[in-house]
MMTF fields as JSON, N, C-alpha, C and O atoms, coordinates in Angstrom:
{
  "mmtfVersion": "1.0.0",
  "mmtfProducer": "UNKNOWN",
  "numBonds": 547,
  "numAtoms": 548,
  "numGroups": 137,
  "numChains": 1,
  "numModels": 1,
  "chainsPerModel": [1],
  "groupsPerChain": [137],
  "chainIdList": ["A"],
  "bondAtomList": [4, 2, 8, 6, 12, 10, 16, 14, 20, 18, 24, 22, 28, 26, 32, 30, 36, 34, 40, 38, 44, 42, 48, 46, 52, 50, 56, 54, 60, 58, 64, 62, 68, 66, 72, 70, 76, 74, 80, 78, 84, 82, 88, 86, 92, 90, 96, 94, 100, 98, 104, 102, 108, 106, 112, 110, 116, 114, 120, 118, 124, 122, 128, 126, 132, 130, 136, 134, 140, 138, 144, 142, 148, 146, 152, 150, 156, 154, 160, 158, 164, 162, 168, 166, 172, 170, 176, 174, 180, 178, 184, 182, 188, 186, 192, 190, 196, 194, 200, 198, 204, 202, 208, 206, 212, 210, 216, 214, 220, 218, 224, 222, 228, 226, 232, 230, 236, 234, 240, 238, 244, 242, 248, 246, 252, 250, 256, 254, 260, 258, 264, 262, 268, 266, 272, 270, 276, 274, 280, 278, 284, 282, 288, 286, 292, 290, 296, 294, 300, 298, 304, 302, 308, 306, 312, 310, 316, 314, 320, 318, 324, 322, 328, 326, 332, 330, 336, 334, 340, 338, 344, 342, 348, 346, 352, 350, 356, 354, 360, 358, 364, 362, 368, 366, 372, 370, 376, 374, 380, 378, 384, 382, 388, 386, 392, 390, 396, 394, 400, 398, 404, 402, 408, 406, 412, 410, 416, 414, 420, 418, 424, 422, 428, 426, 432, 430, 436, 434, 440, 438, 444, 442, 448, 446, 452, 450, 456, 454, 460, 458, 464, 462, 468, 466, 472, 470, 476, 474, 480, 478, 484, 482, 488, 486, 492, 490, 496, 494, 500, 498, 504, 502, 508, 506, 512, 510, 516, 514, 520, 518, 524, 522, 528, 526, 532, 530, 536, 534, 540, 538, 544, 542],
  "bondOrderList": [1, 1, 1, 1, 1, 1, 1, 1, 1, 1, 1, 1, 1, 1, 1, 1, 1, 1, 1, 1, 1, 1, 1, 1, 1, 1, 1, 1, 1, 1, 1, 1, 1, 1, 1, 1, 1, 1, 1, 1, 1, 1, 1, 1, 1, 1, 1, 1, 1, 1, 1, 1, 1, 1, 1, 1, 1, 1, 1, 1, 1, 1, 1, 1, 1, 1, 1, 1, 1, 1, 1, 1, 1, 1, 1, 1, 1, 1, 1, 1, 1, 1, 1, 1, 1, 1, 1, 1, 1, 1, 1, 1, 1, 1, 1, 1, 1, 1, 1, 1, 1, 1, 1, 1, 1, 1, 1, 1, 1, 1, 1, 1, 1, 1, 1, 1, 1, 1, 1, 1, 1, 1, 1, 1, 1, 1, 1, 1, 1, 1, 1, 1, 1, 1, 1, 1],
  "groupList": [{"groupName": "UNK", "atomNameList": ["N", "CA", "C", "O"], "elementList": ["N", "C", "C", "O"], "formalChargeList": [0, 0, 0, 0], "bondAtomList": [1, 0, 2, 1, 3, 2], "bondOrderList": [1, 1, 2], "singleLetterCode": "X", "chemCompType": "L-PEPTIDE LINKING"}],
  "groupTypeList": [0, 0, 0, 0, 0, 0, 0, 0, 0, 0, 0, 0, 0, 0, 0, 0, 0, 0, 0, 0, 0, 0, 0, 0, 0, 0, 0, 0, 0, 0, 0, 0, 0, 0, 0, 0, 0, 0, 0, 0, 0, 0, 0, 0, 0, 0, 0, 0, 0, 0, 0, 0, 0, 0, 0, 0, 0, 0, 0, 0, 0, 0, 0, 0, 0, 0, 0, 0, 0, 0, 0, 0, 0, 0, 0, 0, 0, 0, 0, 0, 0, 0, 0, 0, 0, 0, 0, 0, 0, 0, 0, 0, 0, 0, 0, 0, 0, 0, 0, 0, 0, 0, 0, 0, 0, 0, 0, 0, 0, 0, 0, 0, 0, 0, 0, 0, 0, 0, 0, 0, 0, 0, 0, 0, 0, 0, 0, 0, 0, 0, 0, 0, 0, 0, 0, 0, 0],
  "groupIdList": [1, 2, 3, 4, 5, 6, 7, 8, 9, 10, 11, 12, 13, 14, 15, 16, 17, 18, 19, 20, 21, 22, 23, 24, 25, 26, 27, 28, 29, 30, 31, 32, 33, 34, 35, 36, 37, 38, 39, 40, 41, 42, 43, 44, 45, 46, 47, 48, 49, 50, 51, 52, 53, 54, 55, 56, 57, 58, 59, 60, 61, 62, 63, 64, 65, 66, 67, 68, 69, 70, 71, 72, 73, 74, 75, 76, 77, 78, 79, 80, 81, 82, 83, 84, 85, 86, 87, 88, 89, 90, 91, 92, 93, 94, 95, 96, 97, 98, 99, 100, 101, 102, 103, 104, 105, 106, 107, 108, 109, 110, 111, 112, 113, 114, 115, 116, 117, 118, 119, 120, 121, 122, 123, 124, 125, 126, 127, 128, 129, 130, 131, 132, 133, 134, 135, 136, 137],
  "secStructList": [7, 2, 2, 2, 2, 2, 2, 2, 6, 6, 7, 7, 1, 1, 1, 7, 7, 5, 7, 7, 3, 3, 3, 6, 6, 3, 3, 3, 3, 7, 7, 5, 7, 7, 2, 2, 2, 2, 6, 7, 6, 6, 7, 7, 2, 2, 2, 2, 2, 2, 2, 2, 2, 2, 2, 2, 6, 6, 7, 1, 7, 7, 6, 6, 3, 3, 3, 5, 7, 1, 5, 7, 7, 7, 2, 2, 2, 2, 2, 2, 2, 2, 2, 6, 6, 7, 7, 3, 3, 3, 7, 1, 5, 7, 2, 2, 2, 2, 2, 2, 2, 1, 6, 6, 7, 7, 7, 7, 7, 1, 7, 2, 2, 2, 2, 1, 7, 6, 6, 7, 3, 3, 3, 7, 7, 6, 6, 2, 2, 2, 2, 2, 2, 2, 2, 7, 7],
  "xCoordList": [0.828, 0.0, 0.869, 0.58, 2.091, 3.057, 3.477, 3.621, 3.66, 4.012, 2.64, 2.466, 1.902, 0.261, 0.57, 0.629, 0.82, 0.333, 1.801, 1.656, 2.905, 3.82, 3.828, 4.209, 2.896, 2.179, 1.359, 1.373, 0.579, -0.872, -0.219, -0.807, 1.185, 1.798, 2.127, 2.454, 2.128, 3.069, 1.631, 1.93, 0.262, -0.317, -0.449, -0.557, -0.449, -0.615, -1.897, -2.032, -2.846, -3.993, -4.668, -3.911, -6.422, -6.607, -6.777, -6.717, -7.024, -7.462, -6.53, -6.854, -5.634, -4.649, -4.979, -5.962, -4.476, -4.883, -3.731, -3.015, -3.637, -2.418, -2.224, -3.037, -1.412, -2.502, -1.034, -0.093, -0.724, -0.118, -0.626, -1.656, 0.326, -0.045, 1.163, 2.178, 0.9, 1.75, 1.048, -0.163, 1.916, 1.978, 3.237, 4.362, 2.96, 4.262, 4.73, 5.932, 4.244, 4.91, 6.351, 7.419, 5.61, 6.862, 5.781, 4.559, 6.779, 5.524, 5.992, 7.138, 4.632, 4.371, 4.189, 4.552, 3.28, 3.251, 2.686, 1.963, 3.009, 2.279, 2.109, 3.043, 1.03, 0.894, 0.027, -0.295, -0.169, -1.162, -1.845, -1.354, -2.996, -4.005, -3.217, -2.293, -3.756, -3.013, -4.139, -3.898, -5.177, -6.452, -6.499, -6.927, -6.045, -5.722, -4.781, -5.005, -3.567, -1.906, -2.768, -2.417, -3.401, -3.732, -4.825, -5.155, -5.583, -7.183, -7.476, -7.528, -7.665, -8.717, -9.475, -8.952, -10.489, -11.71, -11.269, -12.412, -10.53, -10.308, -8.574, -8.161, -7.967, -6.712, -6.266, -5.172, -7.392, -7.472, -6.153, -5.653, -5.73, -4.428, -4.414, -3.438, -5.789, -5.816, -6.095, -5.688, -6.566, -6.662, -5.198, -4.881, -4.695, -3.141, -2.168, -1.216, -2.589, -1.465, -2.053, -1.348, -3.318, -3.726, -3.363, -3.21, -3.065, -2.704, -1.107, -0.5, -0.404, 1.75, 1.263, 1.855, 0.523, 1.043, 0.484, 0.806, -0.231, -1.072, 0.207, 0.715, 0.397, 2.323, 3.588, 4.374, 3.659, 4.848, 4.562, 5.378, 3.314, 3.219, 3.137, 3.155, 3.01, 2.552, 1.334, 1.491, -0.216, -0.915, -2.32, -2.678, -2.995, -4.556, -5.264, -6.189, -5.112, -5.873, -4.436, -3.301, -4.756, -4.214, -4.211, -3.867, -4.757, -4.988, -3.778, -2.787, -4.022, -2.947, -2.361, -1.392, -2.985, -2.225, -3.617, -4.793, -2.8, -3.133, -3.349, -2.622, -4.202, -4.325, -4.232, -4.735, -3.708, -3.544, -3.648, -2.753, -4.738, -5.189, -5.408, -5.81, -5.079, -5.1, -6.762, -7.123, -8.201, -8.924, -9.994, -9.694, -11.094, -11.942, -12.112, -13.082, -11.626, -12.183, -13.559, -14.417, -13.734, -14.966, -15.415, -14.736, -16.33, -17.111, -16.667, -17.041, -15.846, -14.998, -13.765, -13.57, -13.164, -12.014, -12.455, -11.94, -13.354, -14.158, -13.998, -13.509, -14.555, -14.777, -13.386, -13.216, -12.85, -11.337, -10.878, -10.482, -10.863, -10.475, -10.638, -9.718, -12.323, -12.935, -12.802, -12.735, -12.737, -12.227, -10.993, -10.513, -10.522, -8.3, -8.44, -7.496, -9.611, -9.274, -8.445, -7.751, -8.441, -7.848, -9.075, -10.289, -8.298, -9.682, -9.519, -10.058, -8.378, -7.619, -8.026, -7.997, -8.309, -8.592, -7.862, -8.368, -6.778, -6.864, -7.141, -6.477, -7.793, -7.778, -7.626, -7.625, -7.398, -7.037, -8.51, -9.219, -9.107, -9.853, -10.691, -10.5, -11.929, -13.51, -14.276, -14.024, -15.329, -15.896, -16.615, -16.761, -16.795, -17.361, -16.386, -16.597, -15.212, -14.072, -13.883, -13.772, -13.88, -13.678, -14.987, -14.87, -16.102, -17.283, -16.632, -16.432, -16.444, -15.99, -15.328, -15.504, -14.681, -13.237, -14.569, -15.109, -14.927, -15.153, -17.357, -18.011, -17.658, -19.289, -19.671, -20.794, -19.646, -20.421, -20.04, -20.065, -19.607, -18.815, -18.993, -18.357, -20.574, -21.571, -21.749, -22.946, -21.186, -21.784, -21.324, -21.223, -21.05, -20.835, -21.894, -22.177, -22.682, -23.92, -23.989, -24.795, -23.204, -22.916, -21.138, -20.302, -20.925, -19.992, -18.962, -19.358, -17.893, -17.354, -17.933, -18.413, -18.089, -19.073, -20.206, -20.541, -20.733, -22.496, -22.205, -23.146, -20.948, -21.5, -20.656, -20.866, -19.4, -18.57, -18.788, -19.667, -18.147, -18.692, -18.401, -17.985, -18.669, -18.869, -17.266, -16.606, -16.764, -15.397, -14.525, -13.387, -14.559, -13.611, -13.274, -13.908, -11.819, -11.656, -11.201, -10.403, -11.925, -11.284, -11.43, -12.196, -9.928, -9.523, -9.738, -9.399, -10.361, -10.416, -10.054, -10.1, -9.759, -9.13, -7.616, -7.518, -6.777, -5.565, -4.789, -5.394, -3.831, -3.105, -4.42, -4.011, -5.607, -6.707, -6.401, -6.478, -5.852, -5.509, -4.36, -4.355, -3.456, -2.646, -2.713, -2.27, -3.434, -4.279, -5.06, -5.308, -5.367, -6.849, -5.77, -5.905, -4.534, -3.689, -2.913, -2.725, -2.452, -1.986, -2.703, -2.21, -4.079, -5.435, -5.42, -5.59, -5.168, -5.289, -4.604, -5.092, -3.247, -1.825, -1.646, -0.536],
  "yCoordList": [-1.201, 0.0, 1.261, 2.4, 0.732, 2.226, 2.501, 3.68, 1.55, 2.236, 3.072, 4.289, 2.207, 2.497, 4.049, 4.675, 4.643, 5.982, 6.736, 7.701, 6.256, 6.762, 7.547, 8.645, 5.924, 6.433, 7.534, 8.477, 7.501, 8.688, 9.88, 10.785, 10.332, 11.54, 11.904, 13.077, 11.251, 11.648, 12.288, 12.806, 12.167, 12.617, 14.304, 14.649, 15.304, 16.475, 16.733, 17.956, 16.224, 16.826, 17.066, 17.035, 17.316, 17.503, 16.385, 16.381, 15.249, 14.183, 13.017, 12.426, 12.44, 11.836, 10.352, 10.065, 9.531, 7.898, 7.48, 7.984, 6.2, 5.024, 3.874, 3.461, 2.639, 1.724, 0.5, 1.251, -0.525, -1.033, -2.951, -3.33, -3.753, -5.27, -5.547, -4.851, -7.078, -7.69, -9.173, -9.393, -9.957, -11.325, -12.012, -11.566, -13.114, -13.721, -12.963, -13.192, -11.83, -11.018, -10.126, -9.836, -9.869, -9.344, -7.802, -7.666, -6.929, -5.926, -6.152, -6.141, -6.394, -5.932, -5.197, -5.364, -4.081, -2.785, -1.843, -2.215, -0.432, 0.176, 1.642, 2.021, 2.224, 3.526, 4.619, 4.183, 5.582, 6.593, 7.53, 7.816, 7.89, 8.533, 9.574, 10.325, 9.409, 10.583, 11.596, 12.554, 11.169, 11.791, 13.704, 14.411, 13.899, 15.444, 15.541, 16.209, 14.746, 15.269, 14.814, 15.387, 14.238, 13.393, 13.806, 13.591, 14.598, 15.042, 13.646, 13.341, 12.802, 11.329, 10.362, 9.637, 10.663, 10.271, 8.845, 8.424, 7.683, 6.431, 6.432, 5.358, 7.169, 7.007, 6.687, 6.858, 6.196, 5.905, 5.001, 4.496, 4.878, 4.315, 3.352, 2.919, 2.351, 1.158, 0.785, -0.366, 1.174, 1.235, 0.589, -0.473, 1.626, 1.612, 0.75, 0.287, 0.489, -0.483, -2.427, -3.318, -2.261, -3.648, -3.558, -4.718, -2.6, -2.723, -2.903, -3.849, -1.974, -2.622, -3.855, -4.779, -4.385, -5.525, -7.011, -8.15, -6.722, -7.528, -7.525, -8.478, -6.543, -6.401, -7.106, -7.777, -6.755, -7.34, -8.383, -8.882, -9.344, -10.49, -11.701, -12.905, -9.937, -11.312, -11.935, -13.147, -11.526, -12.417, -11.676, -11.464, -11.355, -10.567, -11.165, -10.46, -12.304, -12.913, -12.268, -12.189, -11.919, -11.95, -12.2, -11.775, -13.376, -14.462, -14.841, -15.357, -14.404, -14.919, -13.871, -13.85, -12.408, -10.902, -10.484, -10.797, -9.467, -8.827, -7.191, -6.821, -6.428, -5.098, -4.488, -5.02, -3.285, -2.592, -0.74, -0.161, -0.092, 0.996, 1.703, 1.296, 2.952, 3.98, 4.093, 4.21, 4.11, 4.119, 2.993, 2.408, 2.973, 2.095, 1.894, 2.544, 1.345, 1.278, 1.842, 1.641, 2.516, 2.968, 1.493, 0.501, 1.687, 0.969, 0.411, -0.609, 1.335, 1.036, -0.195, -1.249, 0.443, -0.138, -1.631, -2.521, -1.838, -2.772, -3.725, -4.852, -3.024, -3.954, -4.549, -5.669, -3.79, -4.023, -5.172, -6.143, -5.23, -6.018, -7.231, -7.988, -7.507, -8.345, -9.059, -10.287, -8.021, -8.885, -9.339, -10.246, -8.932, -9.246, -10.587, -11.369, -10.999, -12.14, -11.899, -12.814, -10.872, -10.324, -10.744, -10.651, -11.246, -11.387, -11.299, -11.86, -10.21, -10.142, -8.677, -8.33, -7.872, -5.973, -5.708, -6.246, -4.951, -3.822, -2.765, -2.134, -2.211, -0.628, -0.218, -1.032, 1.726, 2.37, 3.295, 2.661, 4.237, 4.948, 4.5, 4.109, 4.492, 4.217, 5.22, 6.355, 4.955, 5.667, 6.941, 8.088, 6.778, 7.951, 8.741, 9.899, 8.552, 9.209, 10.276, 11.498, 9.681, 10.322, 11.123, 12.263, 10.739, 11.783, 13.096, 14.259, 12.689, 13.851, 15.073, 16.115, 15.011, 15.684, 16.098, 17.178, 15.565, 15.71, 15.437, 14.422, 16.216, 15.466, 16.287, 16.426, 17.161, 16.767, 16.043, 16.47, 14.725, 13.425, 12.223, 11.169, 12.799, 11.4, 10.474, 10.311, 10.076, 9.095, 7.554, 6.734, 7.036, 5.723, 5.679, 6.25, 4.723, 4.581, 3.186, 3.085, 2.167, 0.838, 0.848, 1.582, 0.069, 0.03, -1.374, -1.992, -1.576, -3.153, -3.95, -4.938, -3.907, -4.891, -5.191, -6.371, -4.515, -5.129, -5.528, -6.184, -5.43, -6.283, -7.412, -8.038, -7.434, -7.801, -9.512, -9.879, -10.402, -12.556, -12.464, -11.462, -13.601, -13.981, -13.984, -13.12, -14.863, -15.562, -14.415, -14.868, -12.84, -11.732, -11.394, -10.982, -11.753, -11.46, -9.853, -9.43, -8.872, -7.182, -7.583, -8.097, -6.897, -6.078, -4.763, -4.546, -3.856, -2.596, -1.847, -2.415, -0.72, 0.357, 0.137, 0.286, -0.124, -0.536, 1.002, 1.929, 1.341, 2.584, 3.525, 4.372, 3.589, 4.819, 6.273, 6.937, 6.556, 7.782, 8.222, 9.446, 7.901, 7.863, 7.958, 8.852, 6.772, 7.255, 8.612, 9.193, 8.964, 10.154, 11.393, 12.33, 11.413, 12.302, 12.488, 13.633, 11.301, 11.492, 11.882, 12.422, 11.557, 11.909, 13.37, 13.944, 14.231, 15.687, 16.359, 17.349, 16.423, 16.755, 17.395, 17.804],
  "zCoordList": [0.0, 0.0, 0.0, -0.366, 0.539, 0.882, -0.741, -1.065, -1.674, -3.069, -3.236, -3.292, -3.284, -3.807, -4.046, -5.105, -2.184, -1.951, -2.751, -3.502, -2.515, -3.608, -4.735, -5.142, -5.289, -6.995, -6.799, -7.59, -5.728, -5.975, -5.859, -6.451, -5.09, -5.163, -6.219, -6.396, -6.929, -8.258, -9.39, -10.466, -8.996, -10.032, -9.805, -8.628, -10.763, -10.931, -10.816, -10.801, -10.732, -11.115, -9.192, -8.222, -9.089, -7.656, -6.951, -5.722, -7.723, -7.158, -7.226, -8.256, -6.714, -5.947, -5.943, -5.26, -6.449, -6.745, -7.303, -8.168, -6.5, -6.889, -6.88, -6.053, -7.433, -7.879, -7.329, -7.071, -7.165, -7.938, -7.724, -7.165, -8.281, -8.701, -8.176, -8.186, -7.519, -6.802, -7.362, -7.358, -7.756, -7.645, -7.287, -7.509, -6.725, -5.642, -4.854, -4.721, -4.004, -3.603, -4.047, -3.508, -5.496, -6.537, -6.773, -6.715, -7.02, -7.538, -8.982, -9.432, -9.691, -11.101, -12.424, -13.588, -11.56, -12.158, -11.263, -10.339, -11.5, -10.122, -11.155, -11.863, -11.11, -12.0, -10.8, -9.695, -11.086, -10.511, -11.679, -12.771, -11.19, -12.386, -13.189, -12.877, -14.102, -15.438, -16.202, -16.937, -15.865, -16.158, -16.407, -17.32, -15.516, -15.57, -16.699, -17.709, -16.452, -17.402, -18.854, -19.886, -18.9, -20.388, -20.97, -22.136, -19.902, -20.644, -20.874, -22.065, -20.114, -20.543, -19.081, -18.234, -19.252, -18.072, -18.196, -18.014, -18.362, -18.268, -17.737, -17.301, -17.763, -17.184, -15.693, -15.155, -15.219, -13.467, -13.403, -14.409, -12.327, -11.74, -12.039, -12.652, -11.663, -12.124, -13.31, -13.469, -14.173, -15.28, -16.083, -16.619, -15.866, -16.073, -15.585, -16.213, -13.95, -13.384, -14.526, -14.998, -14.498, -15.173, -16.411, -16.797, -17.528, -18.896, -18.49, -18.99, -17.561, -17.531, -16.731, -17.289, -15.745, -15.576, -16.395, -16.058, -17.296, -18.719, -19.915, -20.505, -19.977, -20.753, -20.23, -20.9, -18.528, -18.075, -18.361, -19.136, -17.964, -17.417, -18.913, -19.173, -19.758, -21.13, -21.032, -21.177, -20.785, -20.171, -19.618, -18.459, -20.933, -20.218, -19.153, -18.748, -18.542, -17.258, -16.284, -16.756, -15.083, -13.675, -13.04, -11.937, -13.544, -11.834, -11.149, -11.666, -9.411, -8.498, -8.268, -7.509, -9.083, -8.663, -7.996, -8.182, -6.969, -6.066, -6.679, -7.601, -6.205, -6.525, -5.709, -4.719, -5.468, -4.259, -4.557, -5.173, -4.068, -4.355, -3.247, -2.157, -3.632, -2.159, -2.223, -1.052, -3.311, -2.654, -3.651, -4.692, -3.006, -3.488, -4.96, -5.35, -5.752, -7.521, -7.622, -6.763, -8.64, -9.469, -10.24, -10.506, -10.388, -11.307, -12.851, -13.43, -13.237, -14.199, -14.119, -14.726, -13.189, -12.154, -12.004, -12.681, -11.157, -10.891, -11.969, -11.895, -13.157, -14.231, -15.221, -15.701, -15.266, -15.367, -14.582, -15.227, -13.381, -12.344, -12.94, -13.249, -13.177, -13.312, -14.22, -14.244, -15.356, -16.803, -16.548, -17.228, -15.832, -15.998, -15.217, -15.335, -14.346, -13.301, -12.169, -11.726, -11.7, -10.196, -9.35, -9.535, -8.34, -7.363, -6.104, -5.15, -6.246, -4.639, -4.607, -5.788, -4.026, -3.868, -2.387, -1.402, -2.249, -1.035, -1.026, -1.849, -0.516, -0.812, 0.399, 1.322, 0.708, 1.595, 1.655, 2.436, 1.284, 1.434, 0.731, -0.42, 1.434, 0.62, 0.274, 0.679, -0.53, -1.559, -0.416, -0.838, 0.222, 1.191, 1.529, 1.167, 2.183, 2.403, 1.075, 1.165, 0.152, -1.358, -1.461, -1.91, -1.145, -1.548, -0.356, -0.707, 0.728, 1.865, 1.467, 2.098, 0.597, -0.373, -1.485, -1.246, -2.27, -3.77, -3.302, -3.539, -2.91, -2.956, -3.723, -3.238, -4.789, -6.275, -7.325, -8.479, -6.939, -7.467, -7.095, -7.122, -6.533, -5.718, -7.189, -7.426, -7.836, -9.237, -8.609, -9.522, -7.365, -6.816, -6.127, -5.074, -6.998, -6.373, -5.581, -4.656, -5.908, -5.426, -4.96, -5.486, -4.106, -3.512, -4.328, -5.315, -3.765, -4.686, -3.843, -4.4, -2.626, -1.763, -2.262, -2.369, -2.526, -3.44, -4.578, -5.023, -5.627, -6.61, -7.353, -8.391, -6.223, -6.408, -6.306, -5.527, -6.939, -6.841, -5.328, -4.747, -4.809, -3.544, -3.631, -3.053, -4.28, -3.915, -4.359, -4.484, -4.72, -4.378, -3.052, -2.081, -3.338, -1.326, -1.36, -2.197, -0.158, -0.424, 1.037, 1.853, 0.83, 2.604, 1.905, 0.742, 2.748, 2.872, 4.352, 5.443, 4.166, 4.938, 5.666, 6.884, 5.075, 4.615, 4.967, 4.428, 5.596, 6.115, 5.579, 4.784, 5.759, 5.337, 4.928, 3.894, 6.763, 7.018, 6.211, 6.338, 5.505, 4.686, 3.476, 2.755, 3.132, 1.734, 1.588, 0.532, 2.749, 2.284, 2.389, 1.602, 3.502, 3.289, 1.827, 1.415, 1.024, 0.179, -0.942, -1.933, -0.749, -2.099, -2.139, -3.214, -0.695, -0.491, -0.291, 0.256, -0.49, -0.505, -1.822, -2.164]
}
């Protein structure tokens, strides 16, 4: 999680997100949002960390990698996840924490808990306070 929040420093824009992939306890790929630097509403951290570690790995499934995000995936995110075959999630800050900062940016209407398969295992709130410092820094 401590790269995670690493990555999220490094984005320019107001909103602060960082991502990275671990399998075997190796890190894989680790990115933070570019959305602002790039002008593009899909450049989320994770987004990005699942396309370098689908490259490193040689290998559009990810099964047996881990994701690790300073805050809860969007819905997008989510779906990404899902298609790649990740089925491990940590995250640091949840989607409320993030509305706290940003609430005319209420568009998370479901959480990854509601719609996520039974057999997705998520630890959530993972160094939190850390994450939400580094989202607002």
């Amino acid at each position: 999680m401590r790269l995670a929040i690493e990555e999220a420093k490094k984005t320019t824009g107001p909103k602060h997100f960082g991502a990275v992939i671990v399998k075997d306890n190796k890190v894989v790929s680790k990115a933070y949002t570019t959305v602002y630097e790039e002008n593009d509403p899909i450049k989320h951290a994770e987004i990005i960390a699942i396309s370098l570690a689908a490259k490193a790995l040689k290998n559009k499934k990810l099964e047996g990698c881990v994701l690790y995000s300073t805050c809860e995936p969007c819905m997008m995110c989510t779906g990404a996840m899902l298609w790649a075959g990740i089925k491990e999630l940590v995250y640091g800050m949840n989607r409320k924490d993030y509305l706290e900062y940003f609430e005319h940016s209420n568009h998370w209407h479901k959480g990854i808990e509601e719609i996520a398969p039974t057999e997705f295992k998520i630890t959530s709130g993972v160094l939190r306070q850390e994450c939400i410092k580094a989202f607002v820094d």
